[in-house]
Short mmCIF file of C-alpha atoms and ligand atoms in Angstrom, two decimals:
data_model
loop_
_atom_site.label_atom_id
_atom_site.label_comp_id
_atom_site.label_asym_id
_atom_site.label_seq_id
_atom_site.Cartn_x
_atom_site.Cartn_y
_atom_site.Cartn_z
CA UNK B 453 15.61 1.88 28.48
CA UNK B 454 13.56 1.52 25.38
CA UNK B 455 13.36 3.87 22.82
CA UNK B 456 11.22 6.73 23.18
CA UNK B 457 8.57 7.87 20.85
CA UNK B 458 8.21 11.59 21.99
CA UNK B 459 4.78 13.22 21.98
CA UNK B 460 3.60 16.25 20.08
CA UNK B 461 4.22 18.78 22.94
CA UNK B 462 7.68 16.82 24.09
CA UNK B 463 8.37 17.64 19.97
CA UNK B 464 7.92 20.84 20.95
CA UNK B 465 9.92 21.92 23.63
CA UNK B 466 12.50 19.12 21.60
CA UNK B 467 12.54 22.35 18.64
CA UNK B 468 12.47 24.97 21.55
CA UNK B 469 15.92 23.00 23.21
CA UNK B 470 17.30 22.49 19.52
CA UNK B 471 17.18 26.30 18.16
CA UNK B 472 18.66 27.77 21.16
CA UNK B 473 21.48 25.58 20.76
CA UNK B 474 22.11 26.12 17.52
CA UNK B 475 21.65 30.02 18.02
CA UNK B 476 25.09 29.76 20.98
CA UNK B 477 26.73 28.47 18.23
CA UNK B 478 25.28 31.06 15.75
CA UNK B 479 26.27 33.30 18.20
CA UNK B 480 30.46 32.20 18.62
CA UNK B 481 30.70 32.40 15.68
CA UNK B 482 32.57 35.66 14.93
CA UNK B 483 34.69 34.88 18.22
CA UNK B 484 36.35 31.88 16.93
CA UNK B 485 39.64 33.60 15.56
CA UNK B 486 43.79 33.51 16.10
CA UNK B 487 44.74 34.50 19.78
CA UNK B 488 41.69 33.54 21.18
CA UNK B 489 41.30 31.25 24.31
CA UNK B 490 39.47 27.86 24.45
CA UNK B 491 38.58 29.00 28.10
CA UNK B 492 36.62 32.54 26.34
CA UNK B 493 34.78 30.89 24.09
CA UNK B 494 33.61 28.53 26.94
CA UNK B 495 33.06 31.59 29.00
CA UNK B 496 31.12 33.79 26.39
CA UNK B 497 29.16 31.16 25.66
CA UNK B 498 28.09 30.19 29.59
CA UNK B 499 27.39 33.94 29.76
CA UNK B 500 25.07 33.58 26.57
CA UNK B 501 23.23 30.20 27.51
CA UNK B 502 22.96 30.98 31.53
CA UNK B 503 22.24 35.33 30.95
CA UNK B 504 20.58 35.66 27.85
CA UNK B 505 18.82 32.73 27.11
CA UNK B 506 18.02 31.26 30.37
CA UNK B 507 19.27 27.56 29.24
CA UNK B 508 21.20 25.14 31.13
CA UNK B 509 24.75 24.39 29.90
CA UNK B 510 24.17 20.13 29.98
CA UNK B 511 28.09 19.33 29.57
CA UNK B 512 28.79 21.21 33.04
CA UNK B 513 29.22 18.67 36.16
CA UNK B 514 27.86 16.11 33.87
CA UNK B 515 29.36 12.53 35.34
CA UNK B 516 28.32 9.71 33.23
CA UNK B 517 29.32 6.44 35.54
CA UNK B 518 33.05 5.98 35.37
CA UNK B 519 33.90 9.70 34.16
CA UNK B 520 34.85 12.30 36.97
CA UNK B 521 32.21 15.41 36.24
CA UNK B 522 32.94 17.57 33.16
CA UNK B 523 34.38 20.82 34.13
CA UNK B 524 33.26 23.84 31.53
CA UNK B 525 30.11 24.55 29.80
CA UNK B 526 30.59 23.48 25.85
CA UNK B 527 33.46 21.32 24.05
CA UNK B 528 36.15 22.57 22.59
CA UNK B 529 38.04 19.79 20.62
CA UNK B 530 41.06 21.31 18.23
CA UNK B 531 42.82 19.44 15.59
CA UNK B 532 43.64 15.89 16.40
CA UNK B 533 41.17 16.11 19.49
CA UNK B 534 38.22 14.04 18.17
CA UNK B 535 35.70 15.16 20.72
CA UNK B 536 35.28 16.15 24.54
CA UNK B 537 38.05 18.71 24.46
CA UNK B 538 38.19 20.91 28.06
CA UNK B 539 38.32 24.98 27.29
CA UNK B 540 41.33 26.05 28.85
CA UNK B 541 44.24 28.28 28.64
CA UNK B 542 44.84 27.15 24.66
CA UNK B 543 45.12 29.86 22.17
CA UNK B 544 44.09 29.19 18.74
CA UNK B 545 46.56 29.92 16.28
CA UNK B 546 45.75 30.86 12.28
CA UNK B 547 45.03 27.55 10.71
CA UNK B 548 43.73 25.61 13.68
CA UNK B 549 40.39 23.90 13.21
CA UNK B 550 37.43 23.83 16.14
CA UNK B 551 34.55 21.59 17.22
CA UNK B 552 32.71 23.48 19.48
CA UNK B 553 29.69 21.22 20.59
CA UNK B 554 27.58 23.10 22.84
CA UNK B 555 24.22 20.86 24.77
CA UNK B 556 21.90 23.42 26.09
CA UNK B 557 18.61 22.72 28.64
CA UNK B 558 15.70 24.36 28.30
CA UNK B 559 12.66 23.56 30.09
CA UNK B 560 13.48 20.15 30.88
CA UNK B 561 14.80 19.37 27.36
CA UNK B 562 18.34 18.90 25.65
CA UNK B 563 19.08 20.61 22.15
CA UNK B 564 22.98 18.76 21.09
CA UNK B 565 24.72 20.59 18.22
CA UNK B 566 28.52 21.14 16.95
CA UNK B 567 29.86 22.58 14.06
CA UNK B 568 33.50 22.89 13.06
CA UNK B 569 35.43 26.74 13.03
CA UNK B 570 38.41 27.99 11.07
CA UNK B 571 40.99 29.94 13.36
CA UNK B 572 42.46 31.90 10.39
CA UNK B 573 43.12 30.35 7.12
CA UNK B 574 43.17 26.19 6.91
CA UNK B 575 45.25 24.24 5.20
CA UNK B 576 43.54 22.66 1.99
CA UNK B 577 44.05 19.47 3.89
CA UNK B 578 42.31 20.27 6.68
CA UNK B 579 39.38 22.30 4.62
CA UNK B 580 38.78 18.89 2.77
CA UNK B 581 38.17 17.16 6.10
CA UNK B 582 36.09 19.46 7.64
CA UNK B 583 33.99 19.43 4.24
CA UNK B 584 33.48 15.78 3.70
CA UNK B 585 32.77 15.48 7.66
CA UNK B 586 29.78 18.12 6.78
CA UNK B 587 28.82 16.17 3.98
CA UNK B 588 29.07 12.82 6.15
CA UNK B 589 26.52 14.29 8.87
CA UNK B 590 24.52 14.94 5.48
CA UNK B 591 24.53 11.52 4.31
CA UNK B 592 23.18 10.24 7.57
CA UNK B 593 20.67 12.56 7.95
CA UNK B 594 18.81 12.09 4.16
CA UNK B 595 19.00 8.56 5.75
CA UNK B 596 16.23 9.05 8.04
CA UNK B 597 12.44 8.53 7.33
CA UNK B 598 9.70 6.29 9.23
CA UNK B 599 10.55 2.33 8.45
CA UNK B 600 14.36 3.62 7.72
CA UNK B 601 17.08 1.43 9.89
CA UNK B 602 19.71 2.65 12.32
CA UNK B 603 21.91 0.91 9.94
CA UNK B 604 21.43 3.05 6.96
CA UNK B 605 22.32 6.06 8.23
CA UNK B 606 25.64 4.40 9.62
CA UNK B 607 26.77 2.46 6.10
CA UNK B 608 25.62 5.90 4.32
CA UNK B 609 28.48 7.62 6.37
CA UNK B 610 31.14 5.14 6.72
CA UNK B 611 30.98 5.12 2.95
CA UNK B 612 31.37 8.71 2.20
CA UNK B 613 34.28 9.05 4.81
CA UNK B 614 36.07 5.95 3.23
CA UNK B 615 35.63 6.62 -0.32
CA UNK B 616 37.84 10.14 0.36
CA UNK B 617 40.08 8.20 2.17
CA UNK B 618 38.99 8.84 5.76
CA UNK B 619 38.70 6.73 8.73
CA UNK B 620 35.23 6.77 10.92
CA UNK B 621 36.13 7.18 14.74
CA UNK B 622 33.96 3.84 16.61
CA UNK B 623 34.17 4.22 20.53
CA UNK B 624 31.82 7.49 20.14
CA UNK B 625 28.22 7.36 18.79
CA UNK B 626 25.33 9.39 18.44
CA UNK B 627 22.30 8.85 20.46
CA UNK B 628 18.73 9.53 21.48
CA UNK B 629 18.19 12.55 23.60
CA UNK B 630 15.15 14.29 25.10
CA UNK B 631 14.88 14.97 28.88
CA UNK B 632 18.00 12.71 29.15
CA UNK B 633 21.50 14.15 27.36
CA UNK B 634 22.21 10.81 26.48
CA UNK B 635 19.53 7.78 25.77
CA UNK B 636 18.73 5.09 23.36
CA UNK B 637 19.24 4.28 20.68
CA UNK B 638 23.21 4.82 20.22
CA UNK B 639 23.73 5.95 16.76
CA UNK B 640 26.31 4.19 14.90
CA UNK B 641 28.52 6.36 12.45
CA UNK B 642 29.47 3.11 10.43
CA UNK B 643 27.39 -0.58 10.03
CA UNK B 644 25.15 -2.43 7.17
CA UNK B 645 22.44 -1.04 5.55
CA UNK B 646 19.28 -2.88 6.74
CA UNK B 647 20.72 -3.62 10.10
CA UNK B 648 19.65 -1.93 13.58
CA UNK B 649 16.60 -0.79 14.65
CA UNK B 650 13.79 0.32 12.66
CA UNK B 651 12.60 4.21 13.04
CA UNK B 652 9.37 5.61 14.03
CA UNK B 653 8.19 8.97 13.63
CA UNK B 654 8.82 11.15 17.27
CA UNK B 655 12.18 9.42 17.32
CA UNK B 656 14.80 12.32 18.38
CA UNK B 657 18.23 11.60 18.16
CA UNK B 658 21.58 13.00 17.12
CA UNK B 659 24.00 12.08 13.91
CA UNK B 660 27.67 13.56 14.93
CA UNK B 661 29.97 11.45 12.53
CA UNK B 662 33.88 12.07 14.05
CA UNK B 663 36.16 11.91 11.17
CA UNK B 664 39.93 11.23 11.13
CA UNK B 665 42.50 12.23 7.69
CA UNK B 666 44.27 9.18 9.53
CA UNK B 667 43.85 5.51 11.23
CA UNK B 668 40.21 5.68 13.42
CA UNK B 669 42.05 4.85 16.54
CA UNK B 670 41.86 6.99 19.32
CA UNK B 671 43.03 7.49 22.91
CA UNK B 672 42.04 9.35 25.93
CA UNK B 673 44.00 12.10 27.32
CA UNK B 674 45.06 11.76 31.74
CA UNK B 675 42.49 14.64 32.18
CA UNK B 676 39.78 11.86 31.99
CA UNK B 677 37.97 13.70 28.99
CA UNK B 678 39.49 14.78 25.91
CA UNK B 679 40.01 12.39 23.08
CA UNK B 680 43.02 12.64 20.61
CA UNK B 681 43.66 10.58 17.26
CA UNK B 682 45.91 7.67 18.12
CA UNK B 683 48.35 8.85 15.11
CA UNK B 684 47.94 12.76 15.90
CA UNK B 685 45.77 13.01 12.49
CA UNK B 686 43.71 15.69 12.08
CA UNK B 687 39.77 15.08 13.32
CA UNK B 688 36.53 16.73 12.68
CA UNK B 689 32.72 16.73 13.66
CA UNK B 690 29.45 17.60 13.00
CA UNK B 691 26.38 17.01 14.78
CA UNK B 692 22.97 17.79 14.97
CA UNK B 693 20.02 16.38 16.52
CA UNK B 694 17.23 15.10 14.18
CA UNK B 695 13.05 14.06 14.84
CA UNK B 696 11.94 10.82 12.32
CA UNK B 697 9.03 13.10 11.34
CA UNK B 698 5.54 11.18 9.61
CA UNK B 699 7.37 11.42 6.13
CA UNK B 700 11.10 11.79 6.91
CA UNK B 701 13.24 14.07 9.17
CA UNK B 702 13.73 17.24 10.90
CA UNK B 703 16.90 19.24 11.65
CA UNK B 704 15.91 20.13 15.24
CA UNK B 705 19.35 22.17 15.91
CA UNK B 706 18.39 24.57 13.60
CA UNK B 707 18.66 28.32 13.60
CA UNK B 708 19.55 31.32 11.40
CA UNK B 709 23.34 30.82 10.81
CA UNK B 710 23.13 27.47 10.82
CA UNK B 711 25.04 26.50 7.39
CA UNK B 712 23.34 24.94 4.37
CA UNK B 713 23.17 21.53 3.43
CA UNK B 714 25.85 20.50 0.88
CA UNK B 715 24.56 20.36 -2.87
N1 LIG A 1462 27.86 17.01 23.43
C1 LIG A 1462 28.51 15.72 23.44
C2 LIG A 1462 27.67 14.82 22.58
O1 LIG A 1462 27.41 15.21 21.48
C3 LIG A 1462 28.68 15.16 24.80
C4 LIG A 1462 29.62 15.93 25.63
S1 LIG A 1462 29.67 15.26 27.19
C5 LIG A 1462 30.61 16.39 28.00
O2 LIG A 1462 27.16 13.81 22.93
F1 LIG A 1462 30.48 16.14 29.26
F2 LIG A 1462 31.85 16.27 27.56
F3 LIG A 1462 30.20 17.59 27.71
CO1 LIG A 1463 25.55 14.43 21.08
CO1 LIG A 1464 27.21 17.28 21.28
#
């Protein structure tokens, strides 16, 4: 499929989509703590998106070809799980970190947003991670503007993770998204400036740079979904989903607690 160039009202319902997912994770906030399960926070939040704000969980009985459907509502990926992590009967314990990347529908349209939590107290380690993975996302995001390439925003990153020492995960990508959860272009988190496709304002796609303290590689766990680093290295993410606007970009994932961008 080619890229899409969304239209002023698809734009619209794109912001729509985009605030209400940032406001579930706005909103589990305050739950993320020690003693907590994986499987609540999934829960709370289904009961948020499905009774209060009348979305669509997207990750729930998704199936992209050759994955068996996704069980729960949002991801839940702790520690050395990179991404995809299942809510379950886990409890977080003081000094875990949390991905929780939570896909929302809402009138036909996908908002795609993650942030990382503190169970507790992290370790200065981990707090470093999590900080130069926010200031990663950053990176790729002052990339974009009209006439920008694909590549920029992926050298901008890879170049920021590596010069604190960090490894940029490869198998996983960010990627276009409107009335599909997942569509062209795929959004590299590492490559050469200049390279890739070229953007165009109404553009919408995500940035959601997976960083690892250790080696990038990765495997997949037997339940089909979750990924884990390869060396059992700490991993963190960020994402949110962007519009190449007429004179540069828009945060579409966007809502009141959503944090500040780093100075
Ligand atoms: N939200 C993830 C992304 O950013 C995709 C999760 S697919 C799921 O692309 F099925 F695991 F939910
Ligand atoms: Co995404
Ligand atoms: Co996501």
């Amino acid at each position: 499929m080619p890229v899409q160039v969304k239209s002023a009202e698809e734009i619209d319902s794109m912001r729509i989509a985009g605030r209400l997912a940032a406001e579930v994770l706005d909103y589990i906030a305050p739950r993320v703590r020690p003693g907590v399960s994986t499987g609540t926070l999934n829960d709370l939040c289904h009961a948020y998106m499905v009774g209060e704000q009348g979305t669509v969980p997207a990750p729930l009985d998704y199936a992209p070809p050759g994955y068996k459907p996704y069980p729960k509502s949002i991801c839940t990926s702790v520690n050395h799980q990179v991404c995809h992590g299942i809510p379950g009967d886990r409890i977080l314990r003081a000094g875990d970190i949390v991905n929780i990347d939570v896909t929302v529908i809402k009138d036909g349209f996908h908002g795609d947003s993650s942030r990382m939590y503190y169970a507790g107290e992290p370790s200065i380690q981990a707090r470093r991670l999590v900080d130069v993975t926010y200031e990663c996302m950053w990176h790729g995001i002052r990339e974009v503007r009209p006439g920008a390439h694909l590549g920029d925003i992926g050298a901008s990153i890879q170049a920021h993770a590596e010069r604190h020492g960090f490894s940029v995960v490869r198998e996983f990508c960010g990627h276009g998204i409107g009335r599909r959860f997942h569509e062209d272009p795929q959004v590299l988190h590492y490559g050469k400036r200049g390279a890739g496709l070229r953007l165009e304002p109404g553009m919408t796609f995500t940035i959601e740079p997976m960083i690892n303290a250790g080696k990038a590689a990765i495997r997949e766990l037997a339940d089909g979904w979750t990924i884990v680093t390869k060396d059992h290295s700490l991993s963190a993410q960020w994402e949110h989903t962007v519009l190449v606007s007429a004179n540069g970009v828009e945060i579409l994932t966007r809502s009141a607690g959503t944090p500040s961008p780093p100075s």
